[in-house]
mmCIF file of C-alpha atoms and ligand atoms in Angstrom:
data_model
loop_
_atom_site.group_PDB
_atom_site.id
_atom_site.type_symbol
_atom_site.label_atom_id
_atom_site.label_comp_id
_atom_site.label_asym_id
_atom_site.label_seq_id
_atom_site.Cartn_x
_atom_site.Cartn_y
_atom_site.Cartn_z
ATOM 1 C CA MET O 207 -24.559 -21.950 -48.683
ATOM 2 C CA SER O 208 -20.859 -21.218 -48.693
ATOM 3 C CA TRP O 209 -18.618 -22.225 -51.565
ATOM 4 C CA ARG O 210 -17.309 -24.935 -49.257
ATOM 5 C CA SER O 211 -20.769 -26.600 -49.097
ATOM 6 C CA TYR O 212 -21.109 -26.499 -52.867
ATOM 7 C CA PHE O 213 -17.708 -28.091 -53.153
ATOM 8 C CA LEU O 214 -18.729 -30.944 -50.805
ATOM 9 C CA ILE O 215 -21.948 -31.578 -52.759
ATOM 10 C CA PHE O 216 -19.917 -31.678 -55.951
ATOM 11 C CA ILE O 217 -17.603 -34.314 -54.474
ATOM 12 C CA LEU O 218 -20.587 -36.382 -53.257
ATOM 13 C CA LEU O 219 -22.323 -36.260 -56.657
ATOM 14 C CA GLY O 220 -19.062 -37.261 -58.267
ATOM 15 C CA SER O 221 -18.752 -40.414 -56.162
ATOM 16 C CA PHE O 222 -22.379 -41.444 -56.905
ATOM 17 C CA ALA O 223 -21.721 -41.057 -60.610
ATOM 18 C CA CYS O 224 -18.718 -43.366 -60.341
ATOM 19 C CA THR O 225 -20.772 -46.008 -58.512
ATOM 20 C CA GLY O 226 -23.381 -45.902 -61.286
ATOM 21 C CA GLY O 227 -20.681 -46.295 -63.878
ATOM 22 C CA SER O 228 -19.250 -49.489 -62.414
ATOM 23 C CA GLN O 229 -22.740 -51.042 -62.167
ATOM 24 C CA ASN O 230 -23.274 -50.416 -65.873
ATOM 25 C CA THR O 231 -20.029 -52.182 -66.696
ATOM 26 C CA ALA O 232 -21.114 -55.193 -64.661
ATOM 27 C CA GLN O 233 -24.472 -55.346 -66.487
ATOM 28 C CA GLN O 234 -22.788 -55.279 -69.856
ATOM 29 C CA SER O 235 -21.443 -58.799 -69.437
ATOM 30 C CA THR O 236 -24.810 -60.249 -68.381
ATOM 31 C CA GLU O 237 -26.819 -61.967 -71.078
ATOM 32 C CA ASN O 238 -30.110 -60.313 -72.080
ATOM 33 C CA GLN O 239 -28.852 -57.145 -70.435
ATOM 34 C CA MET O 240 -26.828 -55.955 -73.375
ATOM 35 C CA TYR O 241 -28.367 -52.505 -73.338
ATOM 36 C CA VAL O 242 -26.360 -49.989 -71.404
ATOM 37 C CA PRO O 243 -27.180 -46.293 -71.444
ATOM 38 C CA VAL O 244 -25.462 -44.667 -74.400
ATOM 39 C CA LYS O 245 -24.599 -41.030 -74.834
ATOM 40 C CA GLY O 246 -27.605 -38.940 -75.731
ATOM 41 C CA ASP O 247 -30.379 -40.918 -74.072
ATOM 42 C CA ASP O 248 -31.807 -38.019 -72.108
ATOM 43 C CA LEU O 249 -35.273 -36.916 -73.158
ATOM 44 C CA THR O 250 -34.684 -33.202 -73.662
ATOM 45 C CA LYS O 251 -36.844 -32.437 -76.705
ATOM 46 C CA VAL O 252 -35.080 -32.242 -80.041
ATOM 47 C CA GLU O 253 -36.892 -29.604 -82.062
ATOM 48 C CA LYS O 254 -35.897 -28.654 -85.589
ATOM 49 C CA SER O 255 -37.590 -26.797 -88.435
ATOM 50 C CA ASP O 256 -38.876 -28.721 -91.458
ATOM 51 C CA GLU O 257 -35.994 -27.220 -93.444
ATOM 52 C CA GLU O 258 -33.451 -28.573 -90.970
ATOM 53 C CA TRP O 259 -35.022 -32.053 -90.995
ATOM 54 C CA LYS O 260 -35.108 -32.069 -94.814
ATOM 55 C CA ALA O 261 -31.408 -31.213 -94.912
ATOM 56 C CA GLU O 262 -30.507 -34.058 -92.527
ATOM 57 C CA LEU O 263 -32.775 -36.851 -93.737
ATOM 58 C CA SER O 264 -33.278 -38.598 -97.072
ATOM 59 C CA ASN O 265 -36.606 -37.944 -98.820
ATOM 60 C CA GLN O 266 -37.949 -41.291 -97.636
ATOM 61 C CA GLU O 267 -36.777 -40.782 -94.049
ATOM 62 C CA TYR O 268 -38.353 -37.312 -94.015
ATOM 63 C CA ASN O 269 -41.635 -38.692 -95.405
ATOM 64 C CA ILE O 270 -41.781 -41.413 -92.747
ATOM 65 C CA LEU O 271 -40.310 -39.704 -89.671
ATOM 66 C CA ARG O 272 -41.775 -36.231 -90.143
ATOM 67 C CA GLN O 273 -44.950 -36.919 -92.173
ATOM 68 C CA ALA O 274 -45.983 -40.280 -90.678
ATOM 69 C CA GLY O 275 -45.401 -42.156 -93.932
ATOM 70 C CA THR O 276 -44.972 -45.932 -94.206
ATOM 71 C CA GLU O 277 -42.363 -47.834 -96.201
ATOM 72 C CA TYR O 278 -43.490 -50.776 -98.340
ATOM 73 C CA ALA O 279 -43.459 -54.105 -96.518
ATOM 74 C CA PHE O 280 -40.239 -56.091 -97.061
ATOM 75 C CA SER O 281 -38.595 -52.988 -98.597
ATOM 76 C CA GLY O 282 -36.573 -51.726 -95.640
ATOM 77 C CA ASP O 283 -33.068 -52.761 -94.650
ATOM 78 C CA LEU O 284 -33.835 -53.939 -91.102
ATOM 79 C CA TRP O 285 -36.967 -56.152 -91.149
ATOM 80 C CA ASN O 286 -34.812 -59.252 -91.679
ATOM 81 C CA ASN O 287 -31.794 -58.106 -89.640
ATOM 82 C CA LYS O 288 -30.909 -60.884 -87.188
ATOM 83 C CA GLN O 289 -27.758 -59.332 -85.703
ATOM 84 C CA GLU O 290 -27.528 -58.540 -82.012
ATOM 85 C CA GLY O 291 -27.490 -54.851 -81.287
ATOM 86 C CA LEU O 292 -29.387 -51.703 -80.552
ATOM 87 C CA TYR O 293 -31.939 -49.915 -82.734
ATOM 88 C CA THR O 294 -31.832 -46.131 -82.343
ATOM 89 C CA CYS O 295 -33.987 -43.298 -83.699
ATOM 90 C CA ARG O 296 -32.832 -42.252 -87.182
ATOM 91 C CA GLY O 297 -33.863 -38.692 -86.351
ATOM 92 C CA CYS O 298 -32.091 -38.099 -83.041
ATOM 93 C CA GLY O 299 -30.185 -41.249 -81.981
ATOM 94 C CA LEU O 300 -32.310 -42.126 -78.950
ATOM 95 C CA PRO O 301 -31.981 -45.872 -78.146
ATOM 96 C CA LEU O 302 -35.411 -47.375 -78.913
ATOM 97 C CA PHE O 303 -35.313 -51.162 -79.295
ATOM 98 C CA ASP O 304 -32.958 -53.989 -78.313
ATOM 99 C CA SER O 305 -32.422 -56.907 -80.723
ATOM 100 C CA ALA O 306 -33.266 -59.266 -77.814
ATOM 101 C CA THR O 307 -36.922 -58.125 -78.132
ATOM 102 C CA LYS O 308 -37.115 -58.380 -81.958
ATOM 103 C CA PHE O 309 -39.211 -61.220 -83.332
ATOM 104 C CA LYS O 310 -40.231 -62.687 -86.686
ATOM 105 C CA SER O 311 -43.677 -61.240 -87.388
ATOM 106 C CA GLY O 312 -43.951 -62.065 -91.101
ATOM 107 C CA THR O 313 -45.154 -58.502 -91.796
ATOM 108 C CA GLY O 314 -42.057 -57.201 -93.595
ATOM 109 C CA TRP O 315 -41.411 -54.502 -90.989
ATOM 110 C CA PRO O 316 -39.032 -54.724 -88.019
ATOM 111 C CA SER O 317 -41.140 -55.973 -85.099
ATOM 112 C CA PHE O 318 -40.385 -55.796 -81.379
ATOM 113 C CA TYR O 319 -42.360 -56.761 -78.289
ATOM 114 C CA GLN O 320 -41.106 -53.876 -76.131
ATOM 115 C CA PRO O 321 -39.021 -50.689 -76.269
ATOM 116 C CA VAL O 322 -35.712 -50.254 -74.449
ATOM 117 C CA LYS O 323 -37.592 -48.016 -72.019
ATOM 118 C CA LYS O 324 -41.329 -47.359 -72.160
ATOM 119 C CA ALA O 325 -40.713 -43.624 -71.679
ATOM 120 C CA TYR O 326 -38.649 -43.486 -74.890
ATOM 121 C CA VAL O 327 -41.610 -44.333 -77.132
ATOM 122 C CA GLY O 328 -44.657 -42.038 -77.125
ATOM 123 C CA GLU O 329 -48.146 -43.225 -78.135
ATOM 124 C CA ILE O 330 -50.750 -41.262 -80.122
ATOM 125 C CA VAL O 331 -54.252 -42.410 -81.173
ATOM 126 C CA ASP O 332 -54.262 -42.547 -84.977
ATOM 127 C CA ARG O 333 -57.673 -42.444 -86.702
ATOM 128 C CA SER O 334 -56.365 -42.194 -90.281
ATOM 129 C CA HIS O 335 -57.244 -44.615 -93.127
ATOM 130 C CA GLY O 336 -60.587 -45.524 -91.485
ATOM 131 C CA MET O 337 -58.899 -47.414 -88.638
ATOM 132 C CA VAL O 338 -58.178 -46.698 -84.998
ATOM 133 C CA ARG O 339 -54.558 -47.538 -84.345
ATOM 134 C CA THR O 340 -51.913 -46.508 -81.830
ATOM 135 C CA GLU O 341 -49.129 -44.584 -83.509
ATOM 136 C CA VAL O 342 -45.715 -44.733 -81.839
ATOM 137 C CA VAL O 343 -43.242 -41.859 -81.966
ATOM 138 C CA CYS O 344 -39.771 -41.139 -80.628
ATOM 139 C CA ALA O 345 -40.238 -39.426 -77.264
ATOM 140 C CA ARG O 346 -37.352 -37.041 -77.920
ATOM 141 C CA CYS O 347 -37.775 -35.765 -81.505
ATOM 142 C CA GLU O 348 -41.395 -36.931 -82.004
ATOM 143 C CA GLY O 349 -40.382 -38.712 -85.201
ATOM 144 C CA HIS O 350 -42.975 -41.214 -86.468
ATOM 145 C CA LEU O 351 -41.816 -44.792 -85.916
ATOM 146 C CA GLY O 352 -44.829 -46.962 -86.744
ATOM 147 C CA HIS O 353 -47.691 -48.477 -84.735
ATOM 148 C CA VAL O 354 -48.159 -50.781 -81.756
ATOM 149 C CA PHE O 355 -50.730 -53.605 -81.888
ATOM 150 C CA PRO O 356 -52.028 -55.915 -79.125
ATOM 151 C CA ASP O 357 -51.250 -59.129 -81.038
ATOM 152 C CA GLY O 358 -47.568 -59.611 -80.208
ATOM 153 C CA PRO O 359 -45.789 -62.450 -78.415
ATOM 154 C CA GLN O 360 -45.256 -62.808 -74.684
ATOM 155 C CA PRO O 361 -44.064 -61.481 -72.318
ATOM 156 C CA THR O 362 -45.867 -58.255 -73.321
ATOM 157 C CA GLY O 363 -48.372 -59.391 -75.967
ATOM 158 C CA LEU O 364 -47.455 -56.254 -77.913
ATOM 159 C CA ARG O 365 -46.186 -55.866 -81.472
ATOM 160 C CA TYR O 366 -44.284 -52.678 -82.198
ATOM 161 C CA CYS O 367 -44.405 -52.524 -86.003
ATOM 162 C CA ILE O 368 -41.633 -50.092 -86.958
ATOM 163 C CA ASN O 369 -40.352 -48.649 -90.236
ATOM 164 C CA SER O 370 -36.724 -49.526 -91.031
ATOM 165 C CA ALA O 371 -36.311 -45.947 -92.262
ATOM 166 C CA SER O 372 -37.097 -44.637 -88.772
ATOM 167 C CA LEU O 373 -34.245 -46.643 -87.265
ATOM 168 C CA ASP O 374 -30.483 -46.921 -87.237
ATOM 169 C CA PHE O 375 -28.881 -50.189 -86.176
ATOM 170 C CA ILE O 376 -25.797 -50.324 -83.927
ATOM 171 C CA PRO O 377 -24.173 -53.798 -83.750
ATOM 172 C CA LYS O 378 -23.614 -55.076 -80.220
ATOM 173 C CA SER O 379 -19.822 -54.690 -80.459
ATOM 174 C CA GLU O 380 -20.235 -50.965 -81.161
ATOM 175 C CA VAL O 381 -22.770 -50.181 -78.415
ATOM 176 C CA LYS O 382 -20.952 -47.807 -76.086
ATOM 177 C CA GLU O 383 -21.759 -46.817 -72.551
HETATM 178 ZN ZN1 LIG N 123 -35.868 -39.349 -82.165
#
């Protein structure tokens, strides 16, 4: 192709991108559609050495995210958070859960009935502690989040039981496109 063709394709791609952008703005004002794609939600793997993770995370965050630890029930800072907003991965910032899908589970861990996007949360069969459970991890940095159980509320019937230490919370007013 000539440089002229490349230039045309560039222009075309540019106009599609603009169309997508205006749709996102329209969605933002719709109730229950508060999630809009934020910077850094592509799924290119984030890979770091243990030393790098240790330098970035607190001891507890490292234990939970990188060694599949669990915080004590009712000990985290987000299980009782009732604000509207977005829960992102503490390891890499990927948007994981929307406050609209958070529910009171009584377990002492933040509980959600579905992720922002299914592809953002990976599932691994966990046979530790004499149980068979489904571990959930961040799809981008593979940080341990918690487990998913089939005893959640409708519409999914799922309960994503997540460690506060695996999450950051962004209030609705600060969620950017
Ligand atoms: Zn992550």
